[in-house]
Amino acid sequence: MPLDVQFFHYVDATDRHKGILTAFECPDLITDVPYDHPGDSALATQFVEAGKAAGLSVVGINDPTYVWDYGTVVPLRYLLKRKDIPVVDLSVCWAASLEETVEWGKAIGEVIRNSQKRIVFVASGALAHNLGRRPDLWPNLTEQTLDREFCNHLVNGDRTSALEMLPSYVRAAGVESGGRHVAMLLGVLQSDFRGVLHGYGPSSGSGNPVLTICHAS
């Protein structure tokens, strides 16, 4: 790992994730939300080692006082009906380029494909993300069109087009986190997959799809 690098890709290797979340940016909306999930330190360590082997700046964190972001806590409240399913939380590094983030996703994907465990990768975040101050505000027509075109690439299993579209799409639609959560997903994905778009809705000007993606075979 380069000694002069800061702002790493972080992997939460804590054995148990337990806390109470009040969201920093909207404490009036997301307040005192308890969460309690087992971790998987062995799998987290594999992710860290794979990232380092790929020449990336990846750090594992084992700290029970670390508080999760609502982008992790809220989706898991809906996705995990069982509370005994282990979770490994991954950061998005804003200092990393889209290309680097895709490479990080590739390293994660290799670990997933070689594991004997059944693993689901969740990319949590919006697409178009030029926010307004009304909860019912939709992205503009251009942003919605770009969101749907990108989603169609994922539904059709067209990873090549999604990767080619991503940089200009990020700039035009203001994709959340600079599109890095999507770049990581595209790194995890390989060929021969298909997706299902379950829905698309607004949140204060952001575009929020719900997609599930599975290997076609």
CSV table of N, CA and C in Angstrom, one decimal, residues 14-182:
chain,number,residue,atom,x,y,z
A,14,THR,N,-15.8,-5.7,11.8
A,14,THR,CA,-16.3,-6.0,13.2
A,14,THR,C,-17.1,-7.2,13.3
A,15,ASP,N,-17.0,-7.9,14.4
A,15,ASP,CA,-17.8,-9.2,14.5
A,15,ASP,C,-19.2,-8.9,14.8
A,16,ARG,N,-19.6,-7.8,15.3
A,16,ARG,CA,-21.0,-7.5,15.5
A,16,ARG,C,-21.2,-6.0,15.3
A,17,HIS,N,-22.2,-5.7,14.6
A,17,HIS,CA,-22.6,-4.3,14.3
A,17,HIS,C,-23.8,-3.9,15.1
A,18,LYS,N,-23.6,-3.1,16.1
A,18,LYS,CA,-24.7,-2.8,17.0
A,18,LYS,C,-24.7,-1.4,17.4
A,19,GLY,N,-25.8,-0.7,17.3
A,19,GLY,CA,-25.8,0.7,17.7
A,19,GLY,C,-27.1,1.3,17.5
A,20,ILE,N,-27.2,2.6,17.7
A,20,ILE,CA,-28.4,3.4,17.5
A,20,ILE,C,-28.1,4.6,16.6
A,21,LEU,N,-28.8,4.7,15.5
A,21,LEU,CA,-28.5,5.7,14.5
A,21,LEU,C,-29.4,6.9,14.5
A,22,THR,N,-28.9,8.1,14.6
A,22,THR,CA,-29.6,9.3,14.3
A,22,THR,C,-28.8,9.9,13.2
A,23,ALA,N,-29.4,10.1,12.0
A,23,ALA,CA,-28.7,10.5,10.8
A,23,ALA,C,-28.2,11.9,10.9
A,24,PHE,N,-26.9,12.1,10.6
A,24,PHE,CA,-26.3,13.4,10.7
A,24,PHE,C,-27.0,14.5,9.9
A,25,GLU,N,-27.4,14.1,8.6
A,25,GLU,CA,-27.9,15.2,7.7
A,25,GLU,C,-29.4,15.4,7.8
A,26,CYS,N,-30.1,14.4,8.5
A,26,CYS,CA,-31.5,14.6,8.7
A,26,CYS,C,-32.0,14.0,10.0
A,27,PRO,N,-31.5,14.6,11.1
A,27,PRO,CA,-31.8,14.0,12.4
A,27,PRO,C,-33.3,14.0,12.8
A,28,ASP,N,-34.0,14.9,12.1
A,28,ASP,CA,-35.5,15.0,12.4
A,28,ASP,C,-36.2,13.9,11.7
A,29,LEU,N,-35.7,13.3,10.7
A,29,LEU,CA,-36.4,12.2,9.9
A,29,LEU,C,-35.9,10.8,10.3
A,30,ILE,N,-34.7,10.6,10.6
A,30,ILE,CA,-34.1,9.3,11.0
A,30,ILE,C,-33.5,9.5,12.3
A,31,THR,N,-34.3,9.0,13.4
A,31,THR,CA,-33.9,9.3,14.7
A,31,THR,C,-34.0,8.1,15.6
A,32,ASP,N,-32.9,7.8,16.3
A,32,ASP,CA,-32.9,6.7,17.3
A,32,ASP,C,-33.3,5.4,16.7
A,33,VAL,N,-32.7,5.1,15.6
A,33,VAL,CA,-33.0,3.8,14.9
A,33,VAL,C,-32.0,2.7,15.4
A,34,PRO,N,-32.5,1.7,16.1
A,34,PRO,CA,-31.5,0.7,16.6
A,34,PRO,C,-31.2,-0.3,15.5
A,35,TYR,N,-30.0,-0.8,15.5
A,35,TYR,CA,-29.6,-1.9,14.5
A,35,TYR,C,-28.7,-2.9,15.3
A,36,ASP,N,-28.8,-4.1,14.8
A,36,ASP,CA,-27.9,-5.2,15.5
A,36,ASP,C,-27.8,-6.3,14.5
A,37,HIS,N,-26.6,-6.4,13.9
A,37,HIS,CA,-26.4,-7.5,12.9
A,37,HIS,C,-25.0,-8.1,13.2
A,38,PRO,N,-24.9,-9.4,13.0
A,38,PRO,CA,-23.6,-10.1,13.1
A,38,PRO,C,-22.7,-9.6,11.9
A,39,GLY,N,-21.4,-9.6,12.1
A,39,GLY,CA,-20.5,-9.4,11.1
A,39,GLY,C,-19.9,-10.7,10.5
A,40,ASP,N,-19.0,-10.6,9.6
A,40,ASP,CA,-18.2,-11.7,9.1
A,40,ASP,C,-16.8,-11.3,8.9
A,41,SER,N,-16.0,-11.3,10.0
A,41,SER,CA,-14.6,-10.8,10.0
A,41,SER,C,-13.8,-11.6,9.0
A,42,ALA,N,-14.0,-12.9,8.8
A,42,ALA,CA,-13.2,-13.7,7.9
A,42,ALA,C,-13.4,-13.2,6.5
A,43,LEU,N,-14.7,-13.0,6.1
A,43,LEU,CA,-15.0,-12.6,4.7
A,43,LEU,C,-14.4,-11.1,4.5
A,44,ALA,N,-14.6,-10.3,5.5
A,44,ALA,CA,-14.1,-8.9,5.4
A,44,ALA,C,-12.6,-8.9,5.2
A,45,THR,N,-11.9,-9.8,5.9
A,45,THR,CA,-10.4,-9.9,5.8
A,45,THR,C,-10.1,-10.4,4.3
A,46,GLN,N,-10.9,-11.3,3.8
A,46,GLN,CA,-10.6,-11.7,2.4
A,46,GLN,C,-10.8,-10.5,1.4
A,47,PHE,N,-11.8,-9.7,1.7
A,47,PHE,CA,-12.0,-8.5,0.8
A,47,PHE,C,-10.7,-7.6,0.9
A,48,VAL,N,-10.3,-7.3,2.1
A,48,VAL,CA,-9.1,-6.5,2.3
A,48,VAL,C,-7.9,-7.0,1.6
A,49,GLU,N,-7.6,-8.3,1.8
A,49,GLU,CA,-6.5,-8.9,1.2
A,49,GLU,C,-6.6,-8.9,-0.3
A,50,ALA,N,-7.7,-9.1,-0.9
A,50,ALA,CA,-7.9,-9.1,-2.3
A,50,ALA,C,-7.7,-7.7,-2.9
A,51,GLY,N,-8.2,-6.7,-2.1
A,51,GLY,CA,-7.9,-5.3,-2.6
A,51,GLY,C,-6.5,-4.9,-2.6
A,52,LYS,N,-5.8,-5.3,-1.5
A,52,LYS,CA,-4.3,-5.0,-1.4
A,52,LYS,C,-3.6,-5.7,-2.5
A,53,ALA,N,-4.0,-7.0,-2.8
A,53,ALA,CA,-3.3,-7.8,-3.8
A,53,ALA,C,-3.5,-7.1,-5.2
A,54,ALA,N,-4.6,-6.4,-5.4
A,54,ALA,CA,-4.8,-5.7,-6.6
A,54,ALA,C,-4.1,-4.3,-6.7
A,55,GLY,N,-3.4,-4.0,-5.6
A,55,GLY,CA,-2.6,-2.7,-5.6
A,55,GLY,C,-3.4,-1.6,-5.2
A,56,LEU,N,-4.6,-1.8,-4.5
A,56,LEU,CA,-5.4,-0.8,-4.0
A,56,LEU,C,-5.2,-0.4,-2.5
A,57,SER,N,-5.6,0.8,-2.1
A,57,SER,CA,-5.5,1.2,-0.8
A,57,SER,C,-6.7,0.8,0.0
A,58,VAL,N,-6.7,-0.3,0.6
A,58,VAL,CA,-7.8,-0.9,1.4
A,58,VAL,C,-7.4,-1.1,2.8
A,59,VAL,N,-8.3,-0.7,3.7
A,59,VAL,CA,-8.1,-0.9,5.2
A,59,VAL,C,-9.2,-1.6,5.8
A,60,GLY,N,-9.0,-2.6,6.6
A,60,GLY,CA,-10.0,-3.2,7.4
A,60,GLY,C,-10.2,-2.5,8.8
A,61,ILE,N,-11.4,-2.3,9.2
A,61,ILE,CA,-11.7,-1.6,10.5
A,61,ILE,C,-12.4,-2.6,11.4
A,62,ASN,N,-11.9,-2.8,12.6
A,62,ASN,CA,-12.6,-3.6,13.6
A,62,ASN,C,-12.8,-2.8,14.8
A,63,ASP,N,-13.9,-2.1,14.8
A,63,ASP,CA,-14.2,-1.1,15.9
A,63,ASP,C,-15.7,-1.1,16.2
A,64,PRO,N,-16.1,-1.7,17.3
A,64,PRO,CA,-17.5,-1.8,17.7
A,64,PRO,C,-18.2,-0.5,18.0
A,65,THR,N,-17.4,0.6,18.1
A,65,THR,CA,-17.9,1.9,18.3
A,65,THR,C,-18.3,2.7,17.0
A,66,TYR,N,-17.9,2.1,15.9
A,66,TYR,CA,-18.2,2.7,14.6
A,66,TYR,C,-19.7,2.7,14.3
A,67,VAL,N,-20.2,3.9,14.0
A,67,VAL,CA,-21.7,4.0,13.8
A,67,VAL,C,-22.0,4.0,12.3
A,68,TRP,N,-22.9,3.1,11.9
A,68,TRP,CA,-23.2,3.0,10.5
A,68,TRP,C,-24.0,4.2,10.0
A,69,ASP,N,-23.9,4.4,8.7
A,69,ASP,CA,-24.6,5.5,8.0
A,69,ASP,C,-26.1,5.0,7.7
A,70,TYR,N,-27.0,5.9,7.5
A,70,TYR,CA,-28.4,5.5,7.2
A,70,TYR,C,-28.5,4.8,5.9
A,71,GLY,N,-27.5,5.1,5.0
A,71,GLY,CA,-27.5,4.4,3.7
A,71,GLY,C,-27.3,2.9,3.8
A,72,THR,N,-26.8,2.5,5.0
A,72,THR,CA,-26.6,1.0,5.3
A,72,THR,C,-27.8,0.6,6.2
A,73,VAL,N,-28.1,1.3,7.2
A,73,VAL,CA,-29.1,0.9,8.2
A,73,VAL,C,-30.5,0.8,7.6
A,74,VAL,N,-30.9,1.8,6.8
A,74,VAL,CA,-32.3,1.8,6.3
A,74,VAL,C,-32.5,0.7,5.3
A,75,PRO,N,-31.7,0.5,4.3
A,75,PRO,CA,-32.0,-0.7,3.4
A,75,PRO,C,-32.1,-2.0,4.1
A,76,LEU,N,-31.2,-2.2,5.1
A,76,LEU,CA,-31.2,-3.5,5.7
A,76,LEU,C,-32.4,-3.8,6.5
A,77,ARG,N,-33.1,-2.7,7.0
A,77,ARG,CA,-34.3,-2.9,7.7
A,77,ARG,C,-35.4,-3.5,6.8
A,78,TYR,N,-35.3,-3.3,5.5
A,78,TYR,CA,-36.3,-3.8,4.6
A,78,TYR,C,-35.8,-5.1,3.9
A,79,LEU,N,-34.5,-5.3,3.8
A,79,LEU,CA,-33.9,-6.4,3.0
A,79,LEU,C,-33.7,-7.6,3.9
A,80,LEU,N,-33.4,-7.4,5.2
A,80,LEU,CA,-33.1,-8.5,6.1
A,80,LEU,C,-34.3,-8.7,7.1
A,81,LYS,N,-35.1,-9.7,6.8
A,81,LYS,CA,-36.1,-10.1,7.8
A,81,LYS,C,-35.5,-10.9,9.0
A,82,ARG,N,-34.5,-11.7,8.6
A,82,ARG,CA,-33.8,-12.4,9.6
A,82,ARG,C,-32.6,-11.6,10.1
A,83,LYS,N,-32.4,-11.6,11.5
A,83,LYS,CA,-31.3,-10.8,12.0
A,83,LYS,C,-30.0,-11.6,12.3
A,84,ASP,N,-30.0,-12.9,11.8
A,84,ASP,CA,-28.8,-13.7,12.0
A,84,ASP,C,-27.9,-13.7,10.7
A,85,ILE,N,-28.3,-13.0,9.7
A,85,ILE,CA,-27.5,-13.0,8.5
A,85,ILE,C,-26.3,-12.0,8.6
A,86,PRO,N,-25.1,-12.5,8.4
A,86,PRO,CA,-23.9,-11.6,8.6
A,86,PRO,C,-23.8,-10.5,7.5
A,87,VAL,N,-23.3,-9.4,7.9
A,87,VAL,CA,-23.2,-8.2,7.1
A,87,VAL,C,-21.8,-7.7,7.1
A,88,VAL,N,-21.2,-7.3,6.0
A,88,VAL,CA,-19.9,-6.7,5.9
A,88,VAL,C,-20.2,-5.3,5.2
A,89,ASP,N,-19.9,-4.2,6.0
A,89,ASP,CA,-20.2,-2.9,5.4
A,89,ASP,C,-19.0,-2.4,4.7
A,90,LEU,N,-19.2,-1.8,3.5
A,90,LEU,CA,-18.1,-1.3,2.7
A,90,LEU,C,-18.3,0.2,2.5
A,91,SER,N,-17.2,1.0,2.5
A,91,SER,CA,-17.3,2.4,2.3
A,91,SER,C,-17.3,2.7,0.8
A,92,VAL,N,-17.6,4.0,0.5
A,92,VAL,CA,-17.3,4.6,-0.8
A,92,VAL,C,-16.3,5.6,-0.7
A,93,CYS,N,-15.2,5.5,-1.4
A,93,CYS,CA,-14.0,6.4,-1.3
A,93,CYS,C,-14.2,7.5,-2.3
A,94,TRP,N,-14.5,8.7,-1.8
A,94,TRP,CA,-14.7,9.9,-2.7
A,94,TRP,C,-13.4,10.3,-3.4
A,95,ALA,N,-12.3,10.0,-2.8
A,95,ALA,CA,-11.0,10.4,-3.4
A,95,ALA,C,-10.6,9.4,-4.5
A,96,ALA,N,-11.2,8.3,-4.7
A,96,ALA,CA,-10.9,7.3,-5.7
A,96,ALA,C,-11.6,7.6,-7.0
A,97,SER,N,-11.0,7.4,-8.1
A,97,SER,CA,-11.6,7.6,-9.4
A,97,SER,C,-12.6,6.5,-9.7
A,98,LEU,N,-13.4,6.7,-10.7
A,98,LEU,CA,-14.4,5.6,-11.1
A,98,LEU,C,-13.6,4.4,-11.5
A,99,GLU,N,-12.5,4.6,-12.3
A,99,GLU,CA,-11.7,3.4,-12.7
A,99,GLU,C,-11.2,2.6,-11.6
A,100,GLU,N,-10.6,3.3,-10.6
A,100,GLU,CA,-10.1,2.6,-9.4
A,100,GLU,C,-11.2,1.9,-8.7
A,101,THR,N,-12.4,2.5,-8.6
A,101,THR,CA,-13.5,1.9,-7.9
A,101,THR,C,-14.0,0.7,-8.6
A,102,VAL,N,-14.0,0.7,-9.9
A,102,VAL,CA,-14.4,-0.5,-10.7
A,102,VAL,C,-13.4,-1.6,-10.3
A,103,GLU,N,-12.1,-1.3,-10.2
A,103,GLU,CA,-11.1,-2.3,-9.9
A,103,GLU,C,-11.3,-2.9,-8.5
A,104,TRP,N,-11.7,-2.0,-7.6
A,104,TRP,CA,-12.0,-2.5,-6.2
A,104,TRP,C,-13.2,-3.4,-6.3
A,105,GLY,N,-14.2,-3.1,-7.1
A,105,GLY,CA,-15.3,-4.0,-7.3
A,105,GLY,C,-15.0,-5.3,-7.8
A,106,LYS,N,-14.0,-5.3,-8.8
A,106,LYS,CA,-13.6,-6.6,-9.4
A,106,LYS,C,-12.9,-7.5,-8.3
A,107,ALA,N,-12.1,-6.9,-7.4
A,107,ALA,CA,-11.5,-7.6,-6.4
A,107,ALA,C,-12.5,-8.2,-5.4
A,108,ILE,N,-13.5,-7.4,-5.1
A,108,ILE,CA,-14.6,-8.0,-4.3
A,108,ILE,C,-15.4,-9.1,-5.0
A,109,GLY,N,-15.6,-8.9,-6.3
A,109,GLY,CA,-16.3,-9.9,-7.0
A,109,GLY,C,-15.6,-11.2,-7.1
A,110,GLU,N,-14.3,-11.2,-7.2
A,110,GLU,CA,-13.5,-12.4,-7.2
A,110,GLU,C,-13.6,-13.2,-5.9
A,111,VAL,N,-13.6,-12.5,-4.8
A,111,VAL,CA,-13.8,-13.1,-3.5
A,111,VAL,C,-15.2,-13.8,-3.5
A,112,ILE,N,-16.2,-13.0,-3.9
A,112,ILE,CA,-17.6,-13.5,-3.9
A,112,ILE,C,-17.7,-14.8,-4.7
A,113,ARG,N,-17.2,-14.8,-5.9
A,113,ARG,CA,-17.3,-15.9,-6.8
A,113,ARG,C,-16.5,-17.2,-6.3
A,114,ASN,N,-15.5,-16.9,-5.6
A,114,ASN,CA,-14.6,-18.1,-5.1
A,114,ASN,C,-15.1,-18.5,-3.7
A,115,SER,N,-16.0,-17.9,-3.1
A,115,SER,CA,-16.5,-18.2,-1.8
A,115,SER,C,-17.5,-19.4,-1.8
A,116,GLN,N,-17.5,-20.2,-0.8
A,116,GLN,CA,-18.5,-21.2,-0.6
A,116,GLN,C,-19.8,-20.7,0.0
A,117,LYS,N,-19.7,-19.4,0.4
A,117,LYS,CA,-20.9,-18.8,1.0
A,117,LYS,C,-21.8,-18.2,-0.1
A,118,ARG,N,-23.1,-18.1,0.2
A,118,ARG,CA,-24.0,-17.4,-0.6
A,118,ARG,C,-24.0,-15.9,-0.2
A,119,ILE,N,-23.6,-15.0,-1.1
A,119,ILE,CA,-23.3,-13.6,-0.8
A,119,ILE,C,-24.1,-12.8,-1.7
A,120,VAL,N,-24.8,-11.7,-1.2
A,120,VAL,CA,-25.5,-10.7,-1.9
A,120,VAL,C,-24.7,-9.4,-1.8
A,121,PHE,N,-24.4,-8.8,-2.9
A,121,PHE,CA,-23.8,-7.5,-2.9
A,121,PHE,C,-24.9,-6.4,-3.1
A,122,VAL,N,-24.9,-5.4,-2.2
A,122,VAL,CA,-25.9,-4.4,-2.2
A,122,VAL,C,-25.2,-3.0,-2.5
A,123,ALA,N,-25.6,-2.3,-3.6
A,123,ALA,CA,-25.1,-1.0,-3.9
A,123,ALA,C,-26.2,0.0,-3.4
A,124,SER,N,-26.0,0.7,-2.3
A,124,SER,CA,-27.0,1.6,-1.7
A,124,SER,C,-26.7,3.0,-2.1
A,125,GLY,N,-27.6,3.6,-2.8
A,125,GLY,CA,-27.5,5.0,-3.2
A,125,GLY,C,-28.4,5.3,-4.4
A,126,ALA,N,-28.6,6.6,-4.6
A,126,ALA,CA,-29.4,7.1,-5.7
A,126,ALA,C,-28.7,7.2,-7.0
A,127,LEU,N,-29.4,7.4,-8.1
A,127,LEU,CA,-28.7,7.7,-9.3
A,127,LEU,C,-28.7,9.2,-9.5
A,128,ALA,N,-29.6,9.8,-10.3
A,128,ALA,CA,-29.6,11.3,-10.4
A,128,ALA,C,-29.7,11.9,-9.0
A,129,HIS,N,-28.9,12.9,-8.7
A,129,HIS,CA,-28.9,13.4,-7.3
A,129,HIS,C,-28.7,14.9,-7.2
A,130,ASN,N,-29.3,15.7,-8.1
A,130,ASN,CA,-29.3,17.1,-7.9
A,130,ASN,C,-30.5,17.5,-7.1
A,131,LEU,N,-30.2,17.7,-5.8
A,131,LEU,CA,-31.3,17.7,-4.8
A,131,LEU,C,-32.0,19.1,-4.8
A,132,GLY,N,-33.3,19.0,-4.5
A,132,GLY,CA,-34.1,20.1,-4.2
A,132,GLY,C,-34.6,20.0,-2.8
A,133,ARG,N,-35.5,21.0,-2.4
A,133,ARG,CA,-35.9,21.0,-1.0
A,133,ARG,C,-37.4,20.6,-0.8
A,134,ARG,N,-37.9,19.9,-1.7
A,134,ARG,CA,-39.3,19.3,-1.6
A,134,ARG,C,-39.2,17.8,-1.7
A,135,PRO,N,-39.8,17.1,-0.8
A,135,PRO,CA,-39.7,15.6,-0.9
A,135,PRO,C,-40.3,15.0,-2.1
A,136,ASP,N,-41.3,15.7,-2.7
A,136,ASP,CA,-42.0,15.2,-3.9
A,136,ASP,C,-41.3,15.6,-5.2
A,137,LEU,N,-40.2,16.2,-5.1
A,137,LEU,CA,-39.5,16.8,-6.3
A,137,LEU,C,-38.8,15.7,-7.1
A,138,TRP,N,-39.2,15.5,-8.4
A,138,TRP,CA,-38.5,14.5,-9.2
A,138,TRP,C,-37.3,15.1,-9.9
A,139,PRO,N,-36.4,14.2,-10.3
A,139,PRO,CA,-35.3,14.7,-11.2
A,139,PRO,C,-35.9,15.2,-12.5
A,140,ASN,N,-35.2,16.1,-13.2
A,140,ASN,CA,-35.8,16.7,-14.4
A,140,ASN,C,-35.9,15.6,-15.5
A,141,LEU,N,-36.5,16.0,-16.6
A,141,LEU,CA,-36.8,15.0,-17.6
A,141,LEU,C,-35.5,14.4,-18.2
A,142,THR,N,-34.5,15.2,-18.4
A,142,THR,CA,-33.2,14.7,-18.9
A,142,THR,C,-32.6,13.7,-17.9
A,143,GLU,N,-32.6,14.0,-16.6
A,143,GLU,CA,-32.0,13.1,-15.6
A,143,GLU,C,-32.8,11.8,-15.5
A,144,GLN,N,-34.1,11.9,-15.6
A,144,GLN,CA,-34.9,10.7,-15.5
A,144,GLN,C,-34.6,9.8,-16.7
A,145,THR,N,-34.4,10.4,-17.9
A,145,THR,CA,-34.1,9.6,-19.1
A,145,THR,C,-32.8,8.9,-19.0
A,146,LEU,N,-31.8,9.6,-18.5
A,146,LEU,CA,-30.5,9.0,-18.3
A,146,LEU,C,-30.5,7.9,-17.3
A,147,ASP,N,-31.3,8.1,-16.2
A,147,ASP,CA,-31.4,7.1,-15.2
A,147,ASP,C,-32.0,5.8,-15.8
A,148,ARG,N,-33.1,6.0,-16.6
A,148,ARG,CA,-33.7,4.8,-17.1
A,148,ARG,C,-32.9,4.1,-18.2
A,149,GLU,N,-32.1,4.9,-19.0
A,149,GLU,CA,-31.2,4.3,-19.9
A,149,GLU,C,-30.2,3.5,-19.2
A,150,PHE,N,-29.6,4.0,-18.1
A,150,PHE,CA,-28.6,3.3,-17.4
A,150,PHE,C,-29.2,2.0,-16.8
A,151,CYS,N,-30.4,2.1,-16.2
A,151,CYS,CA,-31.1,1.0,-15.6
A,151,CYS,C,-31.3,-0.1,-16.7
A,152,ASN,N,-31.7,0.3,-17.9
A,152,ASN,CA,-31.9,-0.6,-19.0
A,152,ASN,C,-30.7,-1.4,-19.3
A,153,HIS,N,-29.5,-0.8,-19.2
A,153,HIS,CA,-28.3,-1.5,-19.5
A,153,HIS,C,-28.1,-2.7,-18.4
A,154,LEU,N,-28.4,-2.3,-17.2
A,154,LEU,CA,-28.3,-3.4,-16.1
A,154,LEU,C,-29.4,-4.4,-16.3
A,155,VAL,N,-30.6,-4.0,-16.6
A,155,VAL,CA,-31.7,-5.0,-16.9
A,155,VAL,C,-31.3,-6.0,-18.0
A,156,ASN,N,-30.7,-5.4,-19.0
A,156,ASN,CA,-30.3,-6.2,-20.2
A,156,ASN,C,-29.0,-6.9,-20.1
A,157,GLY,N,-28.3,-6.8,-19.0
A,157,GLY,CA,-27.0,-7.4,-18.8
A,157,GLY,C,-25.9,-6.8,-19.7
A,158,ASP,N,-26.0,-5.5,-20.0
A,158,ASP,CA,-25.1,-4.9,-20.9
A,158,ASP,C,-24.1,-4.1,-20.1
A,159,ARG,N,-23.1,-4.8,-19.5
A,159,ARG,CA,-22.1,-4.2,-18.6
A,159,ARG,C,-21.2,-3.3,-19.4
A,160,THR,N,-20.9,-3.6,-20.7
A,160,THR,CA,-20.0,-2.8,-21.5
A,160,THR,C,-20.6,-1.4,-21.7
A,161,SER,N,-21.9,-1.3,-22.1
A,161,SER,CA,-22.5,0.0,-22.3
A,161,SER,C,-22.6,0.7,-21.0
A,162,ALA,N,-22.9,0.1,-19.9
A,162,ALA,CA,-23.1,0.7,-18.6
A,162,ALA,C,-21.7,1.4,-18.2
A,163,LEU,N,-20.6,0.7,-18.4
A,163,LEU,CA,-19.3,1.2,-18.1
A,163,LEU,C,-19.0,2.4,-19.0
A,164,GLU,N,-19.3,2.3,-20.2
A,164,GLU,CA,-19.0,3.3,-21.2
A,164,GLU,C,-19.8,4.6,-20.9
A,165,MET,N,-21.0,4.4,-20.5
A,165,MET,CA,-21.9,5.5,-20.2
A,165,MET,C,-21.6,6.2,-18.9
A,166,LEU,N,-21.1,5.5,-17.9
A,166,LEU,CA,-21.0,6.0,-16.5
A,166,LEU,C,-20.3,7.3,-16.3
A,167,PRO,N,-19.1,7.6,-16.9
A,167,PRO,CA,-18.5,8.9,-16.6
A,167,PRO,C,-19.3,10.1,-17.0
A,168,SER,N,-19.8,10.1,-18.3
A,168,SER,CA,-20.6,11.3,-18.7
A,168,SER,C,-21.9,11.3,-18.1
A,169,TYR,N,-22.5,10.2,-17.8
A,169,TYR,CA,-23.8,10.1,-17.0
A,169,TYR,C,-23.7,10.7,-15.6
A,170,VAL,N,-22.6,10.4,-15.0
A,170,VAL,CA,-22.3,11.0,-13.6
A,170,VAL,C,-22.3,12.5,-13.7
A,171,ARG,N,-21.6,13.0,-14.7
A,171,ARG,CA,-21.5,14.5,-14.8
A,171,ARG,C,-22.9,15.1,-15.1
A,172,ALA,N,-23.6,14.5,-16.1
A,172,ALA,CA,-24.8,15.1,-16.5
A,172,ALA,C,-26.0,15.0,-15.5
A,173,ALA,N,-26.0,13.9,-14.8
A,173,ALA,CA,-27.1,13.7,-13.8
A,173,ALA,C,-26.8,13.9,-12.4
A,174,GLY,N,-25.5,14.3,-12.1
A,174,GLY,CA,-25.1,14.5,-10.7
A,174,GLY,C,-25.3,13.2,-9.9
A,175,VAL,N,-24.9,12.1,-10.4
A,175,VAL,CA,-25.2,10.8,-9.7
A,175,VAL,C,-24.6,10.8,-8.3
A,176,GLU,N,-25.3,10.3,-7.4
A,176,GLU,CA,-24.9,10.3,-6.0
A,176,GLU,C,-23.5,9.7,-5.8
A,177,SER,N,-22.7,10.2,-4.9
A,177,SER,CA,-21.4,9.8,-4.6
A,177,SER,C,-20.5,9.7,-5.8
A,178,GLY,N,-20.8,10.6,-6.8
A,178,GLY,CA,-20.0,10.5,-8.0
A,178,GLY,C,-20.1,9.2,-8.8
A,179,GLY,N,-21.1,8.5,-8.5
A,179,GLY,CA,-21.3,7.2,-9.2
A,179,GLY,C,-20.5,6.1,-8.7
A,180,ARG,N,-19.8,6.3,-7.6
A,180,ARG,CA,-18.8,5.3,-7.1
A,180,ARG,C,-19.5,4.0,-6.6
A,181,HIS,N,-20.7,4.1,-6.0
A,181,HIS,CA,-21.4,2.9,-5.6
A,181,HIS,C,-21.8,2.1,-6.8
A,182,VAL,N,-22.1,2.7,-7.9
A,182,VAL,CA,-22.4,2.0,-9.2
A,182,VAL,C,-21.2,1.4,-9.8
